[in-house]
Amino acid sequence: MVHICNSLIHIYHYTLGAYHRAWYTEAKEMPKVWLNGKIVSEQRARVSIRAHALHYGTGVFEGIRFYDTKKGRAIFRLDDHVKRLRYSAAVIGVTNIPPPSAIRKAVTGILRVHPYRSGYIRPIIFFGESTLGLSTHGLKADFAVIVLPWKKYLAKISVSLKTARTRRFNPRAFNPNAKISGVYVNSITAHHEAEQAQCDEALLLGDSGEVAEGAGENIFIVKRGVLYTPPPGNILPGITRKTVFEIAKNFKIPAREKRLRLADLYHADECFLTGTATEVTPVGRIDGKLINRGHVGPITSQIRDRFQEIVHGRAPKYWHLLTFVDQH
Ligand code: PMP
């Protein structure tokens, strides 16, 4: 009897030990996220089934990239992303918007506990647990930051676009300068159309047929040595787009904001997309029509290559755009 009991105790301890070992390994390996001021394992970062953002899309977010450089990992244009995140949060009526320093601390803090050399950072401010009423009165927003290892988004030398039947939302319905979770259903339905047409990305037009942007990117064309891109008003004014204007200025390439029609795109000398995820990606085909016979044009490649130098810290002139996280 004693023998059986001892064996049972032994089995019990062994199983418990194995369970603890498994739990420990898992806990050690579980990705960490930032949630409301704390670093927790992703498993512990739970959101209520009654989250207002889940039902109504009341979240705002950013996509930020970090790169491996000679000076350690660098976050690209963190301050611009912080500014836009706070702006977006104000647009959806968040009253407890974290101050810029708290957002910077969260982003750099969570990145430091991850070993990835390069990747993507996703801060999100959202309305959590609610009583399912529309009003957000009295609700405090949650703030989370996720880090993912990420290399390429549209991982091709050049991509194909499909003009979506889905039009870009009317700028009088939503503020186009804010990056609001719920509004992305517009981009996602447009992207489905591109996928169905076996294209890489969707191109969205505005209400009156003018070119707006890609589902998750801004768009540029080159015509007779001049860069053109749609003006703000019906686009998300991208941070990469802004960088392209700065690069163009330094290269003395004229760059203008101009309302564009689809025909301008079809007859462009070159075309490319810009975005945090997409970086600078040449467009080789739009609605089946080849741009620059499908080749990457000289201005596009000049800008793309310069962009890569900047984000990888190889252009000291642009170091002010990088936040080096591994230096203390
Ligand atoms: N437009 C849309 C709809 C986007 O989602 C993005 C990606 N944030 C962009 C443009 C490009 O913006 P950024 O360069 O700031 O990433």
Coordinates of C-alpha atoms and ligand atoms in Angstrom, one line a residue:
M1 CA 0.0 0.0 0.0
V2 CA 2.8 2.4 1.1
H3 CA 4.6 1.3 -2.0
I4 CA 1.6 2.2 -4.2
C5 CA 1.1 5.5 -2.4
N6 CA 4.8 6.4 -2.9
S7 CA 4.6 5.5 -6.6
L8 CA 1.5 7.6 -6.9
I9 CA 3.2 10.5 -5.2
H10 CA 6.2 10.0 -7.4
I11 CA 4.0 10.1 -10.6
Y12 CA 2.1 13.1 -9.2
H13 CA 5.4 15.0 -8.6
Y14 CA 6.8 14.0 -11.9
T15 CA 3.7 15.1 -13.8
L16 CA 3.6 18.3 -11.8
G17 CA 7.2 18.9 -12.5
A18 CA 6.7 18.3 -16.2
Y19 CA 3.7 20.5 -16.2
H20 CA 5.7 23.3 -14.5
R21 CA 8.6 22.8 -16.8
A22 CA 6.3 23.0 -19.8
W23 CA 4.6 26.1 -18.4
Y24 CA 7.9 27.7 -17.6
T25 CA 9.3 27.1 -21.1
E26 CA 6.1 28.3 -22.6
A27 CA 6.0 31.4 -20.4
K28 CA 9.6 32.1 -21.3
E29 CA 9.0 31.8 -25.0
M30 CA 5.5 33.4 -25.1
P31 CA 5.8 36.7 -26.9
K32 CA 5.5 39.7 -24.7
V33 CA 3.3 42.7 -25.3
W34 CA 2.8 46.0 -23.7
L35 CA -0.6 46.5 -22.1
N36 CA -1.6 49.6 -20.1
G37 CA 1.9 50.2 -18.7
K38 CA 3.0 46.7 -18.1
I39 CA 4.9 44.1 -20.1
V40 CA 2.9 40.9 -20.0
S41 CA 2.9 37.6 -22.0
E42 CA 0.6 37.7 -25.0
Q43 CA -1.5 35.0 -23.4
R44 CA -2.3 37.3 -20.5
A45 CA -3.2 40.2 -22.7
R46 CA -6.9 39.5 -22.8
V47 CA -9.6 41.7 -24.2
S48 CA -13.3 41.5 -23.2
I49 CA -15.9 40.0 -25.6
R50 CA -17.7 43.2 -24.8
A51 CA -14.9 45.4 -26.1
H52 CA -16.3 48.5 -27.7
A53 CA -13.6 48.3 -30.4
L54 CA -14.5 44.7 -31.2
H55 CA -18.1 45.6 -31.9
Y56 CA -17.7 49.1 -33.4
G57 CA -14.1 49.4 -34.6
T58 CA -13.3 52.1 -32.1
G59 CA -9.5 51.7 -32.0
V60 CA -6.7 53.6 -33.6
F61 CA -3.3 52.2 -34.4
E62 CA 0.0 52.7 -36.1
G63 CA 2.3 50.5 -38.0
I64 CA 6.0 51.2 -37.3
R65 CA 9.1 49.6 -38.6
F66 CA 12.4 48.9 -36.9
Y67 CA 15.6 48.0 -38.7
D68 CA 19.0 46.5 -38.0
T69 CA 21.7 49.2 -38.3
K70 CA 25.4 49.5 -37.4
K71 CA 24.3 51.3 -34.3
G72 CA 21.9 48.6 -33.2
R73 CA 18.2 48.5 -33.9
A74 CA 16.5 51.7 -35.0
I75 CA 12.9 52.7 -35.1
F76 CA 12.0 54.7 -38.1
R77 CA 10.2 58.1 -37.5
L78 CA 8.9 57.1 -34.1
D79 CA 7.9 60.7 -33.3
D80 CA 5.8 61.0 -36.4
H81 CA 4.0 57.8 -35.6
V82 CA 3.4 58.9 -32.0
K83 CA 2.0 62.2 -33.2
R84 CA -0.4 60.5 -35.6
L85 CA -1.5 57.9 -33.0
R86 CA -2.4 60.6 -30.6
Y87 CA -4.2 62.6 -33.3
S88 CA -6.2 59.6 -34.3
A89 CA -7.1 58.9 -30.7
A90 CA -8.4 62.4 -30.3
V91 CA -10.5 62.0 -33.5
I92 CA -12.4 59.0 -32.0
G93 CA -12.9 60.8 -28.7
V94 CA -10.3 59.1 -26.4
T95 CA -10.0 61.2 -23.3
N96 CA -7.0 59.4 -21.7
I97 CA -4.6 59.6 -24.5
P98 CA -1.1 58.6 -23.3
P99 CA 1.4 61.5 -23.5
P100 CA 4.1 61.2 -26.2
S101 CA 6.7 60.2 -23.6
A102 CA 4.6 57.3 -22.4
I103 CA 4.0 56.0 -26.0
R104 CA 7.7 56.3 -26.8
K105 CA 8.6 54.5 -23.5
A106 CA 6.1 51.7 -24.3
V107 CA 7.4 51.2 -27.9
T108 CA 11.1 51.2 -27.0
G109 CA 10.5 49.2 -23.8
I110 CA 8.6 46.4 -25.5
L111 CA 11.1 46.3 -28.4
R112 CA 14.0 45.9 -25.9
V113 CA 12.5 42.6 -24.5
H114 CA 12.3 41.2 -28.0
P115 CA 15.4 39.7 -29.8
Y116 CA 14.2 40.4 -33.3
R117 CA 16.7 42.4 -35.3
S118 CA 14.1 44.0 -37.6
G119 CA 10.4 44.0 -37.7
Y120 CA 7.1 45.7 -37.2
I121 CA 5.6 47.4 -34.1
R122 CA 1.9 47.8 -33.7
P123 CA 0.7 50.2 -31.0
I124 CA -3.1 50.4 -30.6
I125 CA -5.4 52.5 -28.4
F126 CA -8.9 51.1 -28.2
F127 CA -12.1 51.2 -26.2
G128 CA -12.3 48.0 -24.2
E129 CA -15.0 46.5 -22.0
S130 CA -18.3 48.3 -22.5
T131 CA -22.0 47.8 -22.0
L132 CA -22.4 47.7 -25.8
G133 CA -24.0 51.1 -26.0
L134 CA -22.6 53.3 -28.8
S135 CA -21.5 56.0 -26.4
T136 CA -17.9 55.9 -25.2
H137 CA -18.8 58.3 -22.4
G138 CA -17.0 57.2 -19.2
L139 CA -14.9 54.6 -21.0
K140 CA -11.2 54.6 -20.6
A141 CA -9.2 53.4 -23.6
D142 CA -6.6 50.7 -23.4
F143 CA -3.2 51.0 -24.8
A144 CA -1.2 48.0 -26.2
V145 CA 1.9 47.5 -28.2
I146 CA 2.8 44.3 -30.2
V147 CA 6.1 43.5 -31.8
L148 CA 6.5 41.1 -34.7
P149 CA 9.5 40.0 -36.7
W150 CA 8.9 41.0 -40.2
K151 CA 10.9 41.3 -43.4
K152 CA 9.0 42.2 -46.5
Y153 CA 5.3 43.0 -46.9
L154 CA 4.7 43.0 -50.6
A155 CA 7.7 40.8 -51.1
K156 CA 8.2 41.4 -54.8
I157 CA 10.4 43.6 -57.0
S158 CA 7.3 45.1 -58.5
V159 CA 3.6 44.7 -57.8
S160 CA 0.4 44.6 -59.7
L161 CA -2.6 46.8 -58.8
K162 CA -6.3 46.3 -59.4
T163 CA -8.6 49.3 -59.3
A164 CA -11.3 48.2 -56.8
R165 CA -15.0 48.8 -57.4
T166 CA -15.1 49.6 -53.7
R167 CA -14.5 53.3 -53.5
R168 CA -12.5 54.9 -50.7
F169 CA -14.8 56.2 -47.9
N170 CA -16.0 59.7 -48.3
P171 CA -13.7 62.1 -46.3
R172 CA -16.8 63.8 -44.9
A173 CA -17.8 60.4 -43.3
F174 CA -14.5 59.8 -41.6
N175 CA -11.5 62.0 -41.0
P176 CA -9.0 60.6 -43.6
N177 CA -6.0 61.8 -41.6
A178 CA -6.8 59.4 -38.7
K179 CA -5.9 55.7 -38.7
I180 CA -9.1 54.2 -37.3
S181 CA -9.5 50.4 -37.0
G182 CA -13.1 50.2 -38.1
V183 CA -12.4 52.3 -41.2
Y184 CA -10.0 49.6 -42.4
V185 CA -12.9 47.4 -43.5
N186 CA -12.9 49.7 -46.5
S187 CA -9.4 48.8 -47.4
I188 CA -10.0 45.1 -46.6
T189 CA -13.0 44.7 -48.9
A190 CA -11.0 46.5 -51.7
H191 CA -8.1 44.2 -51.0
H192 CA -10.3 41.1 -51.4
E193 CA -11.2 42.4 -54.9
A194 CA -7.5 42.6 -55.8
E195 CA -6.9 39.1 -54.4
Q196 CA -9.8 37.7 -56.5
A197 CA -8.2 39.3 -59.6
Q198 CA -4.9 37.7 -58.6
C199 CA -3.3 41.2 -58.1
D200 CA -1.1 42.1 -55.2
E201 CA -2.9 45.2 -54.1
A202 CA -6.1 47.3 -54.5
L203 CA -6.2 50.8 -55.8
L204 CA -9.0 52.9 -54.4
L205 CA -10.6 55.8 -56.1
G206 CA -12.5 58.6 -54.4
D207 CA -16.2 59.4 -54.9
S208 CA -15.6 61.3 -58.1
G209 CA -13.3 58.8 -59.7
E210 CA -10.0 60.5 -58.7
V211 CA -7.1 58.3 -57.6
A212 CA -6.9 58.1 -53.8
E213 CA -4.4 55.5 -52.7
G214 CA -3.7 51.8 -52.3
A215 CA -5.5 49.7 -49.6
G216 CA -2.6 50.3 -47.2
E217 CA -0.2 52.6 -49.2
N218 CA 0.1 56.0 -50.9
I219 CA 0.7 56.1 -54.6
F220 CA 3.2 58.1 -56.7
I221 CA 3.7 58.4 -60.4
V222 CA 6.6 59.8 -62.4
K223 CA 5.9 61.7 -65.6
R224 CA 8.6 63.4 -67.6
G225 CA 10.9 63.5 -64.6
V226 CA 8.4 64.9 -62.2
L227 CA 6.9 63.0 -59.2
Y228 CA 3.1 63.4 -58.6
T229 CA 0.9 62.1 -55.8
P230 CA -2.7 62.9 -54.8
P231 CA -3.0 65.7 -52.3
P232 CA -4.3 65.2 -48.7
G233 CA -8.0 65.3 -48.4
N234 CA -8.9 61.8 -49.4
I235 CA -5.8 59.9 -48.4
L236 CA -4.0 58.9 -45.3
P237 CA -1.0 61.4 -45.5
G238 CA 1.6 58.7 -45.0
I239 CA 4.9 59.1 -43.1
T240 CA 6.7 57.2 -45.9
R241 CA 5.1 59.6 -48.4
K242 CA 6.5 62.5 -46.4
T243 CA 9.9 60.8 -46.5
V244 CA 9.7 60.5 -50.3
F245 CA 9.1 64.2 -50.6
E246 CA 12.3 64.8 -48.5
I247 CA 14.3 62.4 -50.5
A248 CA 13.1 64.0 -53.8
K249 CA 14.0 67.4 -52.5
N250 CA 17.5 66.3 -51.8
F251 CA 17.9 64.7 -55.2
K252 CA 16.4 67.9 -56.8
I253 CA 13.6 65.8 -58.3
P254 CA 10.5 68.0 -58.6
A255 CA 7.6 66.5 -56.5
R256 CA 4.0 67.8 -56.6
E257 CA 0.7 67.1 -55.1
K258 CA -1.9 66.8 -57.9
R259 CA -5.3 65.3 -58.4
L260 CA -4.7 62.2 -60.6
R261 CA -7.1 60.2 -62.8
L262 CA -6.7 56.6 -63.6
A263 CA -5.5 57.5 -67.2
D264 CA -2.6 59.4 -65.6
L265 CA -1.6 56.2 -63.9
Y266 CA -2.0 54.1 -67.0
H267 CA 0.2 56.5 -69.0
A268 CA 2.8 57.2 -66.2
D269 CA 6.5 56.6 -66.9
E270 CA 6.8 55.1 -63.5
C271 CA 4.6 54.3 -60.6
F272 CA 5.3 53.2 -57.0
L273 CA 3.6 52.6 -53.6
T274 CA 4.8 54.0 -50.3
G275 CA 3.9 52.8 -46.8
T276 CA 5.5 51.7 -43.6
A277 CA 4.9 48.0 -44.4
T278 CA 5.4 48.4 -48.1
E279 CA 8.3 50.8 -47.9
V280 CA 8.9 52.0 -51.5
T281 CA 7.6 49.4 -53.9
P282 CA 7.5 49.8 -57.6
V283 CA 4.2 49.1 -59.5
G284 CA 4.7 47.1 -62.7
R285 CA 1.1 46.7 -63.7
I286 CA -2.2 48.4 -63.1
D287 CA -5.5 46.7 -64.3
G288 CA -3.4 44.5 -66.6
K289 CA -1.6 47.5 -68.2
L290 CA 2.2 47.5 -68.0
I291 CA 3.9 50.5 -66.5
N292 CA 7.3 51.2 -68.0
R293 CA 7.0 47.9 -69.8
G294 CA 6.9 46.2 -66.4
H295 CA 10.4 47.5 -65.5
V296 CA 11.4 49.4 -62.4
G297 CA 12.1 53.0 -63.5
P298 CA 15.2 55.0 -62.7
I299 CA 13.6 57.6 -60.4
T300 CA 11.7 54.8 -58.5
S301 CA 14.9 52.8 -58.0
Q302 CA 16.8 55.9 -56.9
I303 CA 14.2 56.8 -54.3
R304 CA 13.7 53.2 -53.2
D305 CA 17.5 52.7 -52.7
R306 CA 17.9 55.9 -50.9
F307 CA 14.9 55.0 -48.6
Q308 CA 16.6 51.7 -47.8
E309 CA 19.9 53.5 -47.0
I310 CA 18.1 55.9 -44.7
V311 CA 16.1 53.2 -42.7
H312 CA 19.1 51.0 -42.3
G313 CA 21.1 53.9 -40.8
R314 CA 23.5 54.2 -43.8
A315 CA 22.8 57.9 -44.3
P316 CA 24.0 59.9 -41.3
K317 CA 22.2 63.0 -42.6
Y318 CA 18.9 61.2 -41.8
W319 CA 19.9 59.8 -38.4
H320 CA 17.5 62.3 -36.7
L321 CA 14.7 60.1 -38.2
L322 CA 15.9 57.1 -36.3
T323 CA 15.5 56.1 -32.7
F324 CA 18.3 53.8 -31.7
V325 CA 17.0 51.5 -29.0
D326 CA 20.0 49.5 -28.1
Q327 CA 22.1 52.5 -27.0
H328 CA 21.8 53.7 -23.5
Ligands
PMP1 N1 -2.7 54.8 -46.7 C1 -3.2 53.8 -45.9 C2 -4.7 53.5 -46.1 C3 -2.5 53.1 -45.1 O1 -3.0 52.1 -44.3 C4 -1.1 53.4 -45.0 C5 -0.2 52.6 -44.0 N2 -0.2 53.2 -42.7 C6 -0.6 54.4 -45.8 C7 -1.4 55.1 -46.6 C8 0.9 54.8 -45.7 O2 1.2 55.4 -44.5 P1 2.6 55.3 -43.8 O3 3.6 55.7 -44.8 O4 2.5 56.3 -42.7 O5 2.7 54.0 -43.3

